[in-house]
GROMACS .gro file of C-alpha atoms in nm:
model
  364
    1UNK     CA    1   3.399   7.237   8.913
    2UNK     CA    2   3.722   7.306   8.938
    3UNK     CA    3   3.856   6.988   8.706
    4UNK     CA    4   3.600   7.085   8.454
    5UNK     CA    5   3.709   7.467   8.447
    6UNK     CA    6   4.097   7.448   8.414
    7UNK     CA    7   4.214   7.408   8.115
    8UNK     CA    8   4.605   7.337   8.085
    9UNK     CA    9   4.771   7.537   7.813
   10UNK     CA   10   5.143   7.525   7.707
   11UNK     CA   11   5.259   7.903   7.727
   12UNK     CA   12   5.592   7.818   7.495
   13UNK     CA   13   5.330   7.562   7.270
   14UNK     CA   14   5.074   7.873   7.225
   15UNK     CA   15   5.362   8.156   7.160
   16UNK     CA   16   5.558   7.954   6.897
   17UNK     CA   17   5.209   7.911   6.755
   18UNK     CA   18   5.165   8.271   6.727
   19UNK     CA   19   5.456   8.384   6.606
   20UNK     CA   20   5.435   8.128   6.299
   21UNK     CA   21   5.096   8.268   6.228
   22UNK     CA   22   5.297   8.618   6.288
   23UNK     CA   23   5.545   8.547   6.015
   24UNK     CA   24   5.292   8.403   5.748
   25UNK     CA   25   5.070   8.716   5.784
   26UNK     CA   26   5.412   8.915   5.741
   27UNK     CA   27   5.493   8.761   5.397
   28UNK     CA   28   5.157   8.723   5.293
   29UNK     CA   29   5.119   9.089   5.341
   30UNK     CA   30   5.415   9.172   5.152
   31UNK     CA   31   5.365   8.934   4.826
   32UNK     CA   32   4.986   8.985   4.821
   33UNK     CA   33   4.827   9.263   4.996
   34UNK     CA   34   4.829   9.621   4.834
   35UNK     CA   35   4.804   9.797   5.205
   36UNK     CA   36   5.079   9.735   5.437
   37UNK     CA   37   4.896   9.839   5.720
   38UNK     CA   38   4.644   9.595   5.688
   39UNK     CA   39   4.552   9.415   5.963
   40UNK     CA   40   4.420   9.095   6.010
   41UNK     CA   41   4.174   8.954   6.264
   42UNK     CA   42   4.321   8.622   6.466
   43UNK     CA   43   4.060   8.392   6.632
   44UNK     CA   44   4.055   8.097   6.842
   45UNK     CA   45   3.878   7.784   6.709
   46UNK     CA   46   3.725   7.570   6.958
   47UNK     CA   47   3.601   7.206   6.927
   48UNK     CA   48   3.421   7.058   7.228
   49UNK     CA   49   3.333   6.726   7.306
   50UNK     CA   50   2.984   6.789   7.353
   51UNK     CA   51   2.709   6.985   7.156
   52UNK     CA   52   2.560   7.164   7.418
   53UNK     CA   53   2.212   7.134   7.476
   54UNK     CA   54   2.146   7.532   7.493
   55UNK     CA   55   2.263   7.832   7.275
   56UNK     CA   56   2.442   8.097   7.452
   57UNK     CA   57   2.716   8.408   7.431
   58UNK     CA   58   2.972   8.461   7.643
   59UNK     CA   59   3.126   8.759   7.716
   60UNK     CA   60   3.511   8.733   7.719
   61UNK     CA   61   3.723   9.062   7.866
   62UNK     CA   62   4.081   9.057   7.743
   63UNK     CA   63   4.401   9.224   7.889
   64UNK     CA   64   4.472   9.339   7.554
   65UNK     CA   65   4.262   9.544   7.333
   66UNK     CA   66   4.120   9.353   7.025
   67UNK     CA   67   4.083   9.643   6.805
   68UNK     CA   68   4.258   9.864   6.626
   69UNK     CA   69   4.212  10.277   6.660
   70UNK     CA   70   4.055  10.279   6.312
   71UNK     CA   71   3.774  10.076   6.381
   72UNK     CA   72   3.466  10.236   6.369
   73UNK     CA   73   3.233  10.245   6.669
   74UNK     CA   74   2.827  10.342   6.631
   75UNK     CA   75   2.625  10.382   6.957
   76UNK     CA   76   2.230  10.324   6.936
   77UNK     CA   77   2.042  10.568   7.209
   78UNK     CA   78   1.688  10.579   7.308
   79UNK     CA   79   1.497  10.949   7.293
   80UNK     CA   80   1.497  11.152   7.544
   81UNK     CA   81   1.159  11.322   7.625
   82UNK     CA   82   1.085  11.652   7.557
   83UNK     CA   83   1.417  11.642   7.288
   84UNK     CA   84   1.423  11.675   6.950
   85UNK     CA   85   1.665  11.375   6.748
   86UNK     CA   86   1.925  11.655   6.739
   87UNK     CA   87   1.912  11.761   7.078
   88UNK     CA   88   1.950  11.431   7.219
   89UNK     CA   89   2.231  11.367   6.977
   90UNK     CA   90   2.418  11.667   7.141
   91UNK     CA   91   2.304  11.530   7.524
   92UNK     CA   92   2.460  11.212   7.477
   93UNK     CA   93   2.773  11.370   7.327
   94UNK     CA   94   2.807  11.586   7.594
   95UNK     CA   95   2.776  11.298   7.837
   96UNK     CA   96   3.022  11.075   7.705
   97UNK     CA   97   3.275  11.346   7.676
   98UNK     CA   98   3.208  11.407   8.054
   99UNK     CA   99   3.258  11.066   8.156
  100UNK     CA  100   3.588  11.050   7.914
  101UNK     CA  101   3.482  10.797   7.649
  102UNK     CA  102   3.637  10.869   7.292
  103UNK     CA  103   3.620  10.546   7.144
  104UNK     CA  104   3.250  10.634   6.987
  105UNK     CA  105   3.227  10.775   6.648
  106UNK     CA  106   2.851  10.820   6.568
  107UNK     CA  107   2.547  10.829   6.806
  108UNK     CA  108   2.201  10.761   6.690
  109UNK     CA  109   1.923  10.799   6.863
  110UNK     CA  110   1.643  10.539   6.828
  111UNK     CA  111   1.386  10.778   6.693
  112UNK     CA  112   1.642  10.817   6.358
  113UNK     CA  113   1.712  10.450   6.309
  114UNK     CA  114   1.324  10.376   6.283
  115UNK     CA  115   1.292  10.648   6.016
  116UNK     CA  116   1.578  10.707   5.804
  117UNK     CA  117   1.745  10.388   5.827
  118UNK     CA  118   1.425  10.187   5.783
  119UNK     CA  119   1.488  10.155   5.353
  120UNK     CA  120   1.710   9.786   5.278
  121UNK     CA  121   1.990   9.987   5.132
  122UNK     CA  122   2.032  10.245   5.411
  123UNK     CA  123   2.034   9.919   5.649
  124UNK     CA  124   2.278   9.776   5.409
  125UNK     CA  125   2.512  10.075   5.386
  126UNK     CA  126   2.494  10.149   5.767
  127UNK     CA  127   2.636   9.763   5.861
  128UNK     CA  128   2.897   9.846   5.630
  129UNK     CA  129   3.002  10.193   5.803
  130UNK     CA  130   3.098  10.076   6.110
  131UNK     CA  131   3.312   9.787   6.246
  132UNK     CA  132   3.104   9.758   6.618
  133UNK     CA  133   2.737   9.829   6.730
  134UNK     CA  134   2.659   9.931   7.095
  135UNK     CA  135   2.291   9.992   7.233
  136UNK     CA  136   2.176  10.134   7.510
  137UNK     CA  137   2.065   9.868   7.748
  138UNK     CA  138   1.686  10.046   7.798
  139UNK     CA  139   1.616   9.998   7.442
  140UNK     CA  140   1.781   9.691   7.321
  141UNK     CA  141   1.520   9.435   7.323
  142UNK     CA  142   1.360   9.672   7.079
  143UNK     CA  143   1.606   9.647   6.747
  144UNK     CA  144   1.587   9.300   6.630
  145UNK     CA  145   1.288   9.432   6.431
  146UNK     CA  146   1.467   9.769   6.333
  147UNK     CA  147   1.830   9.616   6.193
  148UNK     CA  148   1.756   9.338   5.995
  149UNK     CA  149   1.892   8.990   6.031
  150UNK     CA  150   2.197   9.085   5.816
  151UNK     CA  151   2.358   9.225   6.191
  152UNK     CA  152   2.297   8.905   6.324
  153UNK     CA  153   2.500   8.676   5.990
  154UNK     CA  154   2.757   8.933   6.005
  155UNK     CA  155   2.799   8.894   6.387
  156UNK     CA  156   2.749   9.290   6.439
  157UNK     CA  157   2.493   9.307   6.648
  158UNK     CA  158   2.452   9.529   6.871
  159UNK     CA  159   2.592   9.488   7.265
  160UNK     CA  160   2.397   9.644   7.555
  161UNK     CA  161   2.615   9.872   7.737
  162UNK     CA  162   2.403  10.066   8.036
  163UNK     CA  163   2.447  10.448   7.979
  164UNK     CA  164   2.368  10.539   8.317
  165UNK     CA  165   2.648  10.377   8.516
  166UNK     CA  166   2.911  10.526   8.752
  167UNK     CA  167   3.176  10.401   8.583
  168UNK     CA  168   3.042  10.438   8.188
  169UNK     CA  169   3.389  10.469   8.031
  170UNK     CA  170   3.553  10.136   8.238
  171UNK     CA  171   3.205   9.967   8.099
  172UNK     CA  172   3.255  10.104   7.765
  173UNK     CA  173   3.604  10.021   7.725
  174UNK     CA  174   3.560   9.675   7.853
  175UNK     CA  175   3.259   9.578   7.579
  176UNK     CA  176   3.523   9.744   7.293
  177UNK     CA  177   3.813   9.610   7.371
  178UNK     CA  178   3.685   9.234   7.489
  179UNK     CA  179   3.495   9.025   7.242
  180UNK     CA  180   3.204   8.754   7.273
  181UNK     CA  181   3.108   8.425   7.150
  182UNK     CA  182   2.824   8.265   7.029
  183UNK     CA  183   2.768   7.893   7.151
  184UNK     CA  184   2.494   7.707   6.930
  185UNK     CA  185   2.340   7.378   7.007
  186UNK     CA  186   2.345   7.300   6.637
  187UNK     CA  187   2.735   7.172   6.621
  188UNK     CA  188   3.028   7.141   6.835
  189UNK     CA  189   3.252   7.406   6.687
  190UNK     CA  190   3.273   7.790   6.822
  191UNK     CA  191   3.523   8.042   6.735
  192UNK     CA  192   3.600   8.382   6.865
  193UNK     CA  193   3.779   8.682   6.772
  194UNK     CA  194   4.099   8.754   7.034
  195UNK     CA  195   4.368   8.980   6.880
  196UNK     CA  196   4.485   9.153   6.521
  197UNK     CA  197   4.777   9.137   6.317
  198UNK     CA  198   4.967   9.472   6.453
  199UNK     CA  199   5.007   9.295   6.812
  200UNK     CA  200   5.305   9.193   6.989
  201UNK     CA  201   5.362   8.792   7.022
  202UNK     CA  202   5.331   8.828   7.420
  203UNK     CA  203   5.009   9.069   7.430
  204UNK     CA  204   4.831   8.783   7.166
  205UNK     CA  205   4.976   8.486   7.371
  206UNK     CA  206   4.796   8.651   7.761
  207UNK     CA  207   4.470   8.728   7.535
  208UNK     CA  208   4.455   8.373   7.455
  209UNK     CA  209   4.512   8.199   7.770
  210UNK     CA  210   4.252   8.460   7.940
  211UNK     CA  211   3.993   8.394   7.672
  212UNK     CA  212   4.039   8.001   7.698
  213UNK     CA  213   3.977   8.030   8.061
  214UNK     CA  214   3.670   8.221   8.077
  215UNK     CA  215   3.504   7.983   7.785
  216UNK     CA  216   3.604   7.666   7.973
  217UNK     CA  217   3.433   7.844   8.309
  218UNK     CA  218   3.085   8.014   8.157
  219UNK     CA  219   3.041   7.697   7.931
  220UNK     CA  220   2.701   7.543   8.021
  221UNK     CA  221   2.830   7.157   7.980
  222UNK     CA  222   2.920   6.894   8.231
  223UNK     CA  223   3.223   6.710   8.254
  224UNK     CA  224   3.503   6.805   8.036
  225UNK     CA  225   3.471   7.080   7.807
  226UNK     CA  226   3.762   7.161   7.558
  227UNK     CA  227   3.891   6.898   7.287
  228UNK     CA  228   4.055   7.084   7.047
  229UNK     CA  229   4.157   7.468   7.035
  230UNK     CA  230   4.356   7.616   6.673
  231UNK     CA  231   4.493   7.934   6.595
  232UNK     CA  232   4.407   8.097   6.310
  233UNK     CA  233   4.388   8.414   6.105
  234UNK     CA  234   4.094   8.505   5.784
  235UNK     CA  235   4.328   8.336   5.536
  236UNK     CA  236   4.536   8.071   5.739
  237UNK     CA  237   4.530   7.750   5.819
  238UNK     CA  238   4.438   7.671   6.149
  239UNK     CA  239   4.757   7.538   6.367
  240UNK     CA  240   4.658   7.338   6.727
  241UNK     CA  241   4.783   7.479   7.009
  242UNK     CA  242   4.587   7.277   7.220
  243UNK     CA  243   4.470   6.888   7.241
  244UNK     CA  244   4.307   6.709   7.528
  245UNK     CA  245   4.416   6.412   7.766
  246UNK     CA  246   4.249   6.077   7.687
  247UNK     CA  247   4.123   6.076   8.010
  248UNK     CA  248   3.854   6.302   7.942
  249UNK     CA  249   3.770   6.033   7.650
  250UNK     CA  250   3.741   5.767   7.992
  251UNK     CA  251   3.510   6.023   8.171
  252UNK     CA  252   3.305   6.108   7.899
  253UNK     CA  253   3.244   5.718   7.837
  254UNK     CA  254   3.148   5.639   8.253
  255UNK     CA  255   2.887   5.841   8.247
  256UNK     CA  256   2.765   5.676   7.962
  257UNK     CA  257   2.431   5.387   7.978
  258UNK     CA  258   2.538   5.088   7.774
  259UNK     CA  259   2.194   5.175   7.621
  260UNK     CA  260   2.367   5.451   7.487
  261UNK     CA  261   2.377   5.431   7.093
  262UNK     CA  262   2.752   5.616   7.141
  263UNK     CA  263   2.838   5.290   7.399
  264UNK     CA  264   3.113   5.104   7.290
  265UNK     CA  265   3.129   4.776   7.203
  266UNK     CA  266   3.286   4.632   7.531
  267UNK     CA  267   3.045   4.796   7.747
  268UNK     CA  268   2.765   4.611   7.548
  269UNK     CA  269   2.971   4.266   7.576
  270UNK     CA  270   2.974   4.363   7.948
  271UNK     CA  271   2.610   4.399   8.000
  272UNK     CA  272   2.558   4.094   7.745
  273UNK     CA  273   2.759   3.893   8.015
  274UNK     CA  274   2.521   4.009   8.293
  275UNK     CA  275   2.199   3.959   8.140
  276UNK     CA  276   2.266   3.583   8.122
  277UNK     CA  277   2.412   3.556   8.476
  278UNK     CA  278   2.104   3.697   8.604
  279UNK     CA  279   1.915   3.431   8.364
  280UNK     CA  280   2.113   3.131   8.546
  281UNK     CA  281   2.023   3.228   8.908
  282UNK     CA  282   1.670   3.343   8.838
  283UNK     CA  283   1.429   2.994   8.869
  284UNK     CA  284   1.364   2.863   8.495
  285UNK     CA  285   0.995   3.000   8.509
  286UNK     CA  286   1.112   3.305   8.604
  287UNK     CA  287   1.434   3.317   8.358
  288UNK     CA  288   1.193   3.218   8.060
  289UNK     CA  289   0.998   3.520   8.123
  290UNK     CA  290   1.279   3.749   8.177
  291UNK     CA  291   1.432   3.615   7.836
  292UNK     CA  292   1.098   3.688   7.638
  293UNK     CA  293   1.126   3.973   7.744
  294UNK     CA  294   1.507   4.101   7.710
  295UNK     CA  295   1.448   3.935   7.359
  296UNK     CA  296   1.180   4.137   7.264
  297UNK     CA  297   1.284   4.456   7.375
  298UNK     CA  298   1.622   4.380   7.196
  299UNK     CA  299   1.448   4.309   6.883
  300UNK     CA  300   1.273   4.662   6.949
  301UNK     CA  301   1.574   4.840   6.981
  302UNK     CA  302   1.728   4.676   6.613
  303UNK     CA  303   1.455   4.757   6.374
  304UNK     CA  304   1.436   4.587   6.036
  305UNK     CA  305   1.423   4.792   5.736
  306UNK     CA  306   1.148   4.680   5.531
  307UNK     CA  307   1.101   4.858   5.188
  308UNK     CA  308   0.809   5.027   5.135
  309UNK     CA  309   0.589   4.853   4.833
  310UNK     CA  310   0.459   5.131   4.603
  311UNK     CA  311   0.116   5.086   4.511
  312UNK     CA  312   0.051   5.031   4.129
  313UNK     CA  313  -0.209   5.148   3.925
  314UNK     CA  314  -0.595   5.114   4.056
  315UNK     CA  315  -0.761   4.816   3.939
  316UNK     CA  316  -0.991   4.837   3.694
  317UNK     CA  317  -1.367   4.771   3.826
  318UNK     CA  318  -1.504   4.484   3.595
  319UNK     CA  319  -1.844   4.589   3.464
  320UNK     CA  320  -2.123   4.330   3.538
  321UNK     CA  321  -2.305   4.178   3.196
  322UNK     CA  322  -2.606   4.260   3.104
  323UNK     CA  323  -2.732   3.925   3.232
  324UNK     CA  324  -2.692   3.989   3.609
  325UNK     CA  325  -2.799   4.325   3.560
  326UNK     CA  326  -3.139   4.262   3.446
  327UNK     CA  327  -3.127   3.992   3.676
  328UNK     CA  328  -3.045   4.250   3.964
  329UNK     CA  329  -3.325   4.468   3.839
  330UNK     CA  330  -3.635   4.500   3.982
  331UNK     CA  331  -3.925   4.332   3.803
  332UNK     CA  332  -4.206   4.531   3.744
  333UNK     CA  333  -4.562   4.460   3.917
  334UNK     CA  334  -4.841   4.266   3.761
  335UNK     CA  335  -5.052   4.554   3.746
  336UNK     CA  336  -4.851   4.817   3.596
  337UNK     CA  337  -4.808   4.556   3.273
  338UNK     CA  338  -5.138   4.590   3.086
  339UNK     CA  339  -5.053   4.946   3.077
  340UNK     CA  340  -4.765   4.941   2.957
  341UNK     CA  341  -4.844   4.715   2.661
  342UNK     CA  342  -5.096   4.948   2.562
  343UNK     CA  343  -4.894   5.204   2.603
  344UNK     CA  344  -4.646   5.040   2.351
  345UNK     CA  345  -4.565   5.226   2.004
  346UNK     CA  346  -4.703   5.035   1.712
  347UNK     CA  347  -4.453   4.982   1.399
  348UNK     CA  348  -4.594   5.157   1.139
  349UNK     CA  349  -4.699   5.520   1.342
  350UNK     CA  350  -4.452   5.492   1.613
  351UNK     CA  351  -4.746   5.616   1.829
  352UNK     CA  352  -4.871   5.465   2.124
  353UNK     CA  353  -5.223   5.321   2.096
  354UNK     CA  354  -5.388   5.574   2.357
  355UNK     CA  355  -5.297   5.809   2.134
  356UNK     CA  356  -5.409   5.649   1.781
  357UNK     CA  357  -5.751   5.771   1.639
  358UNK     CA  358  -5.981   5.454   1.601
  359UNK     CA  359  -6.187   5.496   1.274
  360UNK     CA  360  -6.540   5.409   1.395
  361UNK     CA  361  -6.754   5.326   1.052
  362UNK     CA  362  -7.097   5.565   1.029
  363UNK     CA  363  -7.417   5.391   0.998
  364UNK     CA  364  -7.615   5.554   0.728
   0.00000   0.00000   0.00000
């Protein structure tokens, strides 16, 4: 564990790094930006070798506090019984004063989010207000359905912080001034936020070693971890401060099948080479066999693209003549024919003769 864990980063490398990103900020500030105070977030870009097979977030505590005194900080509660949303506004208050936490700037209690935040705007206007979301640990499984998914595209939502600790404001202070990243299984890049603009070169260089080491540790993969790690800022380009050994490449390709569809093409030379040694020491009977058999599986593993013929238009159903179909119908029975000749309509009435009046002569 301990190879796949370390991760060797050049101090000097990561500290010239910064203080290039330092001095673009600096003069993009001054030809550009209308606020001098502005700052800017800097993040760490990672690229792994692997997509890993499960999504996770890591929690990453820093030396250095990440954010500024500005930002904005909104605490979710749950309701305390037998208090009104008021009273357990003030309660909470109280408490956090008590346990010396002043990094909080708005507490609502859960009872007030379900009602008057429940409209799209007020959801919209309340993401907007603050810069950090923290929720009491009791009740957060329970505001996915309140917030909205725009907390979770923005990358504000909220982190569970447990209100009834011993040590509430260490706890606090820790979620604030750390940060956290989200590992997907959908790609092989992360990034995460470690410092701001108004920071000394030294205080951004130890945040970025710590939060390289606690990735490469809590990361869910095998084997190595880290390929590539940049520097970068919301409108810089990203500069490497970090690039792995090829040996890594060699571990990553051991472990490897040569059944592998990544398996490169001397390993499959290799096991070419095998597969036909094994053929001259088996017994001909048996190496016939065996080489069906290898052949067919290879020809499995290569399918042929065959293109798909599109069916034209339905063929037309030839209608039989009138010859086979009276020849196909059923003649009628001797008995029924009499009766039908009778029944016959003569040409000049168009009557049948059933119904035709006979004139019988009277004999005087």
């Amino acid at each position: 564990m301990a190879e796949k864990t370390e991760v060797a980063l050049d101090r000097a490398q990561v500290k010239k790094a910064v203080q290039a990103l330092q001095a673009f900020l600096k003069t993009k500030a001054t030809g550009d930006s209308l606020f001098l105070d502005e700052t800017q977030q800097i993040s760490l870009l990672f690229t792994l070798w692997k997509v890993p097979k499960r999504a996770q977030t890591i929690r990453i505590p820093l030396p250095h506090g990440q954010r500024t005194d500005t930002d904005e900080v909104c605490l979710f509660t749950r309701d305390e019984p037998k208090m009104t949303s008021e009273q357990t506004q003030r309660f909470y208050k109280k408490l956090l004063e008590e346990k010396g936490v002043k990094n909080i700037s708005e507490i609502i209690p859960y009872k007030v989010l379900k009602t008057e935040y429940k409209p799209y705007e007020a959801k919209r206007r309340l993401l907007g207000n603050f810069d950090l979301f923290l929720s009491d640990a009791r009740i957060r499984r329970l505001l996915p359905s309140h917030i909205g998914k725009h907390f979770y595209q923005r990358k504000k939502e909220p982190l569970s912080v447990n209100l009834q600790s011993k040590h509430l404001a260490r706890d606090i202070q820790r979620v604030i001034q750390g940060t956290s990243m989200k590992v997907t299984n959908k790609g092989c890049c992360c990034m995460a936020r470690v410092a701001h603009s108004g920071m000394t070169a030294d205080e951004v260089t130890e945040n970025i070693q710590a939060a390289v080491q606690t990735i490469a540790a809590k990361l869910r993969t095998k084997g190595p971890v880290m390929k590539l790690i940049h520097i970068k800022s919301q409108t810089s380009v990203a500069l490497p401060i970090y690039t792995s050994d090829l040996s890594d490449l060699t571990e990553l390709e051991k472990k490897r099948t040569p059944k592998d569809k990544g398996a490169t093409p001397k390993k499959r030379d290799k096991a070419k080479k095998n597969k036909e040694d094994k053929k001259q020491t088996d017994t001909p009977a048996e190496g016939k066999e065996e080489a069906a058999k290898e052949d067919e599986e290879e020809e499995e593993e290569i399918p042929q693209l065959v293109p798909i013929e599109t069916p034209s238009k339905k063929p037309k159903l030839e209608k039989p003549s009138k010859k086979k179909q009276l020849e196909k119908a059923p003649k009628p029975a001797a008995g029924k024919k009499g009766k039908q000749a009778q029944n016959k309509p003569t040409k000049k009435t168009g009557k049948t003769d059933s119904k035709v009046k006979r004139k019988v002569p009277k004999v005087k």
